[in-house]
CSV table of C-alpha atoms and ligand atoms in Angstrom, one decimal:
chain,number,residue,atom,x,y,z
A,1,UNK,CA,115.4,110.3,94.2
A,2,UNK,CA,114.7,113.6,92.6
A,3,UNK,CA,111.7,112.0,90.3
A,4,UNK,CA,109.0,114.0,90.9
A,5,UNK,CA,106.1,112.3,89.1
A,6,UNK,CA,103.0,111.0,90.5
A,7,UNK,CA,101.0,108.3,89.0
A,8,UNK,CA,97.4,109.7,89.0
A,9,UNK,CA,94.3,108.6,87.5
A,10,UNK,CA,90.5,109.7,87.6
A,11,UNK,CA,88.3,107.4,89.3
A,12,UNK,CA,84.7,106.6,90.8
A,13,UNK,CA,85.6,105.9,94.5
A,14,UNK,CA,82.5,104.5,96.0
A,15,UNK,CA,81.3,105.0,99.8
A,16,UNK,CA,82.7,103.1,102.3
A,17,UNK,CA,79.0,101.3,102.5
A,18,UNK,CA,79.6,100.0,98.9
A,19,UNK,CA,83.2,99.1,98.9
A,20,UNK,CA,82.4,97.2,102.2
A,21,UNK,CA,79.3,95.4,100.4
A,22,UNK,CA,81.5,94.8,97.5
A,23,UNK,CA,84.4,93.3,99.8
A,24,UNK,CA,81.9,91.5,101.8
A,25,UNK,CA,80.6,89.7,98.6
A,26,UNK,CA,83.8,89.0,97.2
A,27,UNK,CA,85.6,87.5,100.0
A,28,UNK,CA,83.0,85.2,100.0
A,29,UNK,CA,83.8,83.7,96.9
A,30,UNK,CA,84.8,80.7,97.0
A,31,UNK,CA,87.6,79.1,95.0
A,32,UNK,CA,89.8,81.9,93.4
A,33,UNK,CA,93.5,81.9,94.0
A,34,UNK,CA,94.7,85.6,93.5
A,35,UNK,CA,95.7,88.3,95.6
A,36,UNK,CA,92.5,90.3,96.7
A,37,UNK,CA,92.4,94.1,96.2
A,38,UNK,CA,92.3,95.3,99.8
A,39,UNK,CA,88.6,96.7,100.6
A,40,UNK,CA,90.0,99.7,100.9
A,41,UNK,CA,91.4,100.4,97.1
A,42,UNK,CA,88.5,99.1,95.3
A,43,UNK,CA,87.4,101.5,92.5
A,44,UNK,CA,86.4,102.0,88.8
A,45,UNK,CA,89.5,103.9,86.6
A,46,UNK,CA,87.9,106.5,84.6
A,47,UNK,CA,91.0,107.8,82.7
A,48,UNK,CA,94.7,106.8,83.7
A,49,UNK,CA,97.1,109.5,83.2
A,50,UNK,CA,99.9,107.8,84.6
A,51,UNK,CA,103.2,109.0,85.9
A,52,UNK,CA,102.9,113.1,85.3
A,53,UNK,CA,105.1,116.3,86.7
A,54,UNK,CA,103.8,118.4,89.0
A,55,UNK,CA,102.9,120.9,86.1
A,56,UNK,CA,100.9,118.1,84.7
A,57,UNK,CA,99.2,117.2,87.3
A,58,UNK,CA,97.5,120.9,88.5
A,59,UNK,CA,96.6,121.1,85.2
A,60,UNK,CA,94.9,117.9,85.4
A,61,UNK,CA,93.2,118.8,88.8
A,62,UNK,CA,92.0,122.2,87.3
A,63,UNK,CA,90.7,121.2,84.0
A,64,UNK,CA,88.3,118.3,85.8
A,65,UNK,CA,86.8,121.1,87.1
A,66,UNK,CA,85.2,122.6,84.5
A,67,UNK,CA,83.7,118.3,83.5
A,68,UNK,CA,80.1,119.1,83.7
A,69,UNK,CA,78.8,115.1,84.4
A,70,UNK,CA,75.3,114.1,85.9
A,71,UNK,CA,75.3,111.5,88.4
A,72,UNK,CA,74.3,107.7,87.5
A,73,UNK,CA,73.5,104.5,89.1
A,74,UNK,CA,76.5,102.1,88.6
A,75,UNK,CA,74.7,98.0,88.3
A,76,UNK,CA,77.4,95.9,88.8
A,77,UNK,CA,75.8,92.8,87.2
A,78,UNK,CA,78.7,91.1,85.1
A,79,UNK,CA,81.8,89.9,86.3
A,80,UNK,CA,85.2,88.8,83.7
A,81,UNK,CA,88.6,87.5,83.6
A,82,UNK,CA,91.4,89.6,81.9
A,83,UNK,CA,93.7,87.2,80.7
A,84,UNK,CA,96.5,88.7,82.8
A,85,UNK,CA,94.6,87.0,85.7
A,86,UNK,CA,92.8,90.2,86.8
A,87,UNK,CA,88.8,89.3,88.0
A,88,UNK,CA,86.5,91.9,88.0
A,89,UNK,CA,83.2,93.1,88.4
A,90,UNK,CA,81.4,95.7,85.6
A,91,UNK,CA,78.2,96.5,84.0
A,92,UNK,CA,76.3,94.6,81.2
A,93,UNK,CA,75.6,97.9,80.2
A,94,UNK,CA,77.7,101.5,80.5
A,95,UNK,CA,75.3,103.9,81.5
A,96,UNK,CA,75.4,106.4,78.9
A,97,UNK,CA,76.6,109.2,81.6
A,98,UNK,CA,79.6,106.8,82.9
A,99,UNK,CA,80.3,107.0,78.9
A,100,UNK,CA,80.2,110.8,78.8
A,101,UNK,CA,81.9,111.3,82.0
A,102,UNK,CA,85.1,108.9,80.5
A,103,UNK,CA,84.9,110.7,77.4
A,104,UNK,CA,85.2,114.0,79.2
A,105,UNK,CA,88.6,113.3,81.3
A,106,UNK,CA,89.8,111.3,78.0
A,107,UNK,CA,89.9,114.7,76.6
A,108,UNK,CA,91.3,116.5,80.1
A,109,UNK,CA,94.1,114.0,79.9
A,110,UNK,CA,94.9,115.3,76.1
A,111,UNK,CA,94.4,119.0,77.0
A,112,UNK,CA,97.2,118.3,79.3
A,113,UNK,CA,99.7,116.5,76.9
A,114,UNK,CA,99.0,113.2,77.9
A,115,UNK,CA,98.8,111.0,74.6
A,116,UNK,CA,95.4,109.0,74.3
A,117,UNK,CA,94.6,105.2,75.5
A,118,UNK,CA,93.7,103.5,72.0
A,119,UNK,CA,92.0,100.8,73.8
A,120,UNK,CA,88.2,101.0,74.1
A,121,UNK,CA,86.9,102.4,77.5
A,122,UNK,CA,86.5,99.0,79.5
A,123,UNK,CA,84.5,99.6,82.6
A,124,UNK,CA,85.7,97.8,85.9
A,125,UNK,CA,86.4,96.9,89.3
A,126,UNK,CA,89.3,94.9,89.8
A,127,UNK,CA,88.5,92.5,92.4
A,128,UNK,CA,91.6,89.5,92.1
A,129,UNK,CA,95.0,90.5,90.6
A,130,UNK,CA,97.2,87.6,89.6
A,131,UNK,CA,94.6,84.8,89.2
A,132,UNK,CA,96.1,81.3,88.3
A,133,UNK,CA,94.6,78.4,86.6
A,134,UNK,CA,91.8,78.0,85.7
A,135,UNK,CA,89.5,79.9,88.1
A,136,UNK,CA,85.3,80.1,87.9
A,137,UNK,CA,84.2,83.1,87.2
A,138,UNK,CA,81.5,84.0,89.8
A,139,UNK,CA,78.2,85.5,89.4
A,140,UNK,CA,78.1,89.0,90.1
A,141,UNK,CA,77.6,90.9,92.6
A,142,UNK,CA,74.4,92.4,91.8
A,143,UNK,CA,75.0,95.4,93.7
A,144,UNK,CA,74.4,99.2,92.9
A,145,UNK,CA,76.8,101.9,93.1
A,146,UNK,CA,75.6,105.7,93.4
A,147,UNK,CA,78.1,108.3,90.9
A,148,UNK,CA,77.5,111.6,92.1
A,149,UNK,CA,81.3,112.8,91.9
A,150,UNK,CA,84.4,111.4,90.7
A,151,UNK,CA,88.1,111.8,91.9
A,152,UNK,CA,91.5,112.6,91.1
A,153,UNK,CA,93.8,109.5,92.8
A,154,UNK,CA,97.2,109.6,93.5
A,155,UNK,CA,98.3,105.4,93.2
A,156,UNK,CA,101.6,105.3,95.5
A,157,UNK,CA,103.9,102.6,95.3
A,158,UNK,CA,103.3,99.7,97.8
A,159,UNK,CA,101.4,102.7,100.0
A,160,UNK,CA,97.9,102.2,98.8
A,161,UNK,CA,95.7,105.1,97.3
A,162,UNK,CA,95.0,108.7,97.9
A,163,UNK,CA,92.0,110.5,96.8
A,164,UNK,CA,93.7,113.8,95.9
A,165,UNK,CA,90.3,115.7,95.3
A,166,UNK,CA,87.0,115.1,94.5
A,167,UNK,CA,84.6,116.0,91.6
A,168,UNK,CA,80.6,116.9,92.2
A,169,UNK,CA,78.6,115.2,89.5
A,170,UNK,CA,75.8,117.8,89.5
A,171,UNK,CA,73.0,117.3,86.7
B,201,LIG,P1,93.5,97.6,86.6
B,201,LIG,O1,92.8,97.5,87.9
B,201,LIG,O2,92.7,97.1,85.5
B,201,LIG,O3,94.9,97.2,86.6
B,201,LIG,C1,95.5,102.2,89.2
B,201,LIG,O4,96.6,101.5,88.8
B,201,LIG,C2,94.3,102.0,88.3
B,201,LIG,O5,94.7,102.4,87.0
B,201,LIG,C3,93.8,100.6,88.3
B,201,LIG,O6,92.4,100.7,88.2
B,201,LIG,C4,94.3,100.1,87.0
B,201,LIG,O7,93.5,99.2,86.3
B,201,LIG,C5,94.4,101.4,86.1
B,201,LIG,N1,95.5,101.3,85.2
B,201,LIG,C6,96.8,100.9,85.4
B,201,LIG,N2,97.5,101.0,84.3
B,201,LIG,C7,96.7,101.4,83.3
B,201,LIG,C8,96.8,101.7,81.9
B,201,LIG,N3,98.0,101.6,81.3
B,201,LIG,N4,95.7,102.0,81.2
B,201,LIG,C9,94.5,102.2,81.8
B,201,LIG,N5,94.3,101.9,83.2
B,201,LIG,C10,95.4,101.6,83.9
C-alpha cells in the first residue's frame, strides 16, 4: 500500500526487571479468561497520537524534546475493569509529575495538529484484553515502577511494539 502513517503514542516503558515482575504477578492470577498482553508490550500510554504522516511524526519526536519532566515513582496499587473487557493495573493516586508529564505531550500532540482526547487522562497498564463474563478483579500488584524517561512507540499491526526513541526525565 502506499499508506504511509504510523500509529505512534508516548509511553512509560518500564525495565525489563519490572515488566518481568509485572508478567510474573499477573500470570499468576488465577481465574481470568482474556488474552494476556505479552510481557513484552506491557506499558502505560501517556498521549496516543494515533495514525500520523511522516511530517507528523518528526515533529512529534522533536517537540518531546524540549518536555522538561522530573522522574517519579509509579505504585501500582489498584487494579480495574474497562467495560470493553480490558483489566488493568494503575495508581490510587497519579503522582502529580505523571500528571504534568501527560499534560505536557497532550499539548505536543496539539502543537502538531493532532486534535485533543476529551476523555480525562486515565492512567494504566493493560494487563487482559477481551475479558468475558464475569471475571474477579484481582488485588494489585503492589509493585513500583521507576519514571525517569518516557518514549515515543511505534504500535505495528500484529508485529508488537517499537520504542522509536526515548525521553530523559531529568529534575
Ligand atoms: P489500551 O491498552 O487501554 O487499549 C497502543 O494501542 C496504546 O495506546 C495502548 O496503551 C492503548 O490503550 C492506547 N490507545 C489505543 N487507542 C487509544 C485511544 N483512542 N485513545 C487513547 N489511548 C489509546
Amino acid at each position: 500500500t502506499d499508506d504511509h502513517t504510523k500509529r505512534l503514542f508516548f509511553a512509560l516503558w518500564p525495565s525489563d526487571e519490572e515488566r518481568r515482575a509485572l508478567a510474573r504477578w499477573r500470570d499468576g492470577l488465577a481465574g481470568v479468561r482474556g488474552r494476556s498482553v505479552p510481557a513484552g508490550n506491557l506499558h502505560l500510554t501517556l498521549a496516543f497520537a494515533g495514525n500520523v504522516d511522516p511530517a507528523v511524526a518528526e515533529c512529534l519526536a522533536a517537540r518531546a524534546e524540549r518536555v522538561r519532566g522530573v522522574p517519579f515513582n509509579l505504585v501500582l496499587d489498584r487494579t480495574g475493569l474497562f467495560r470493553r473487557g480490558l483489566l488493568w493495573a494503575g495508581t490510587q493516586a497519579c503522582p502529580e509529575p505523571l500528571a504534568a508529564l501527560a499534560n505536557d505531550l497532550a499539548a505536543v500532540l496539539a502543537d502538531c495538529g493532532i486534535a485533543p482526547d476529551p476523555r480525562p487522562f486515565h492512567p494504566h497498564v493493560t494487563l487482559f484484553r477481551n475479558v468475558r463474563g464475569r471475571a474477579p478483579v484481582p488485588d494489585p500488584p503492589a509493585q513500583v515502577w521507576r519514571a525517569d524517561r518516557f518514549c515515543l512507540v511505534h504500535s505495528r499491526p500484529g508485529a508488537g511494539y517499537a520504542v522509536l526513541k526515548s525521553y530523559p526525565l531529568c529534575g
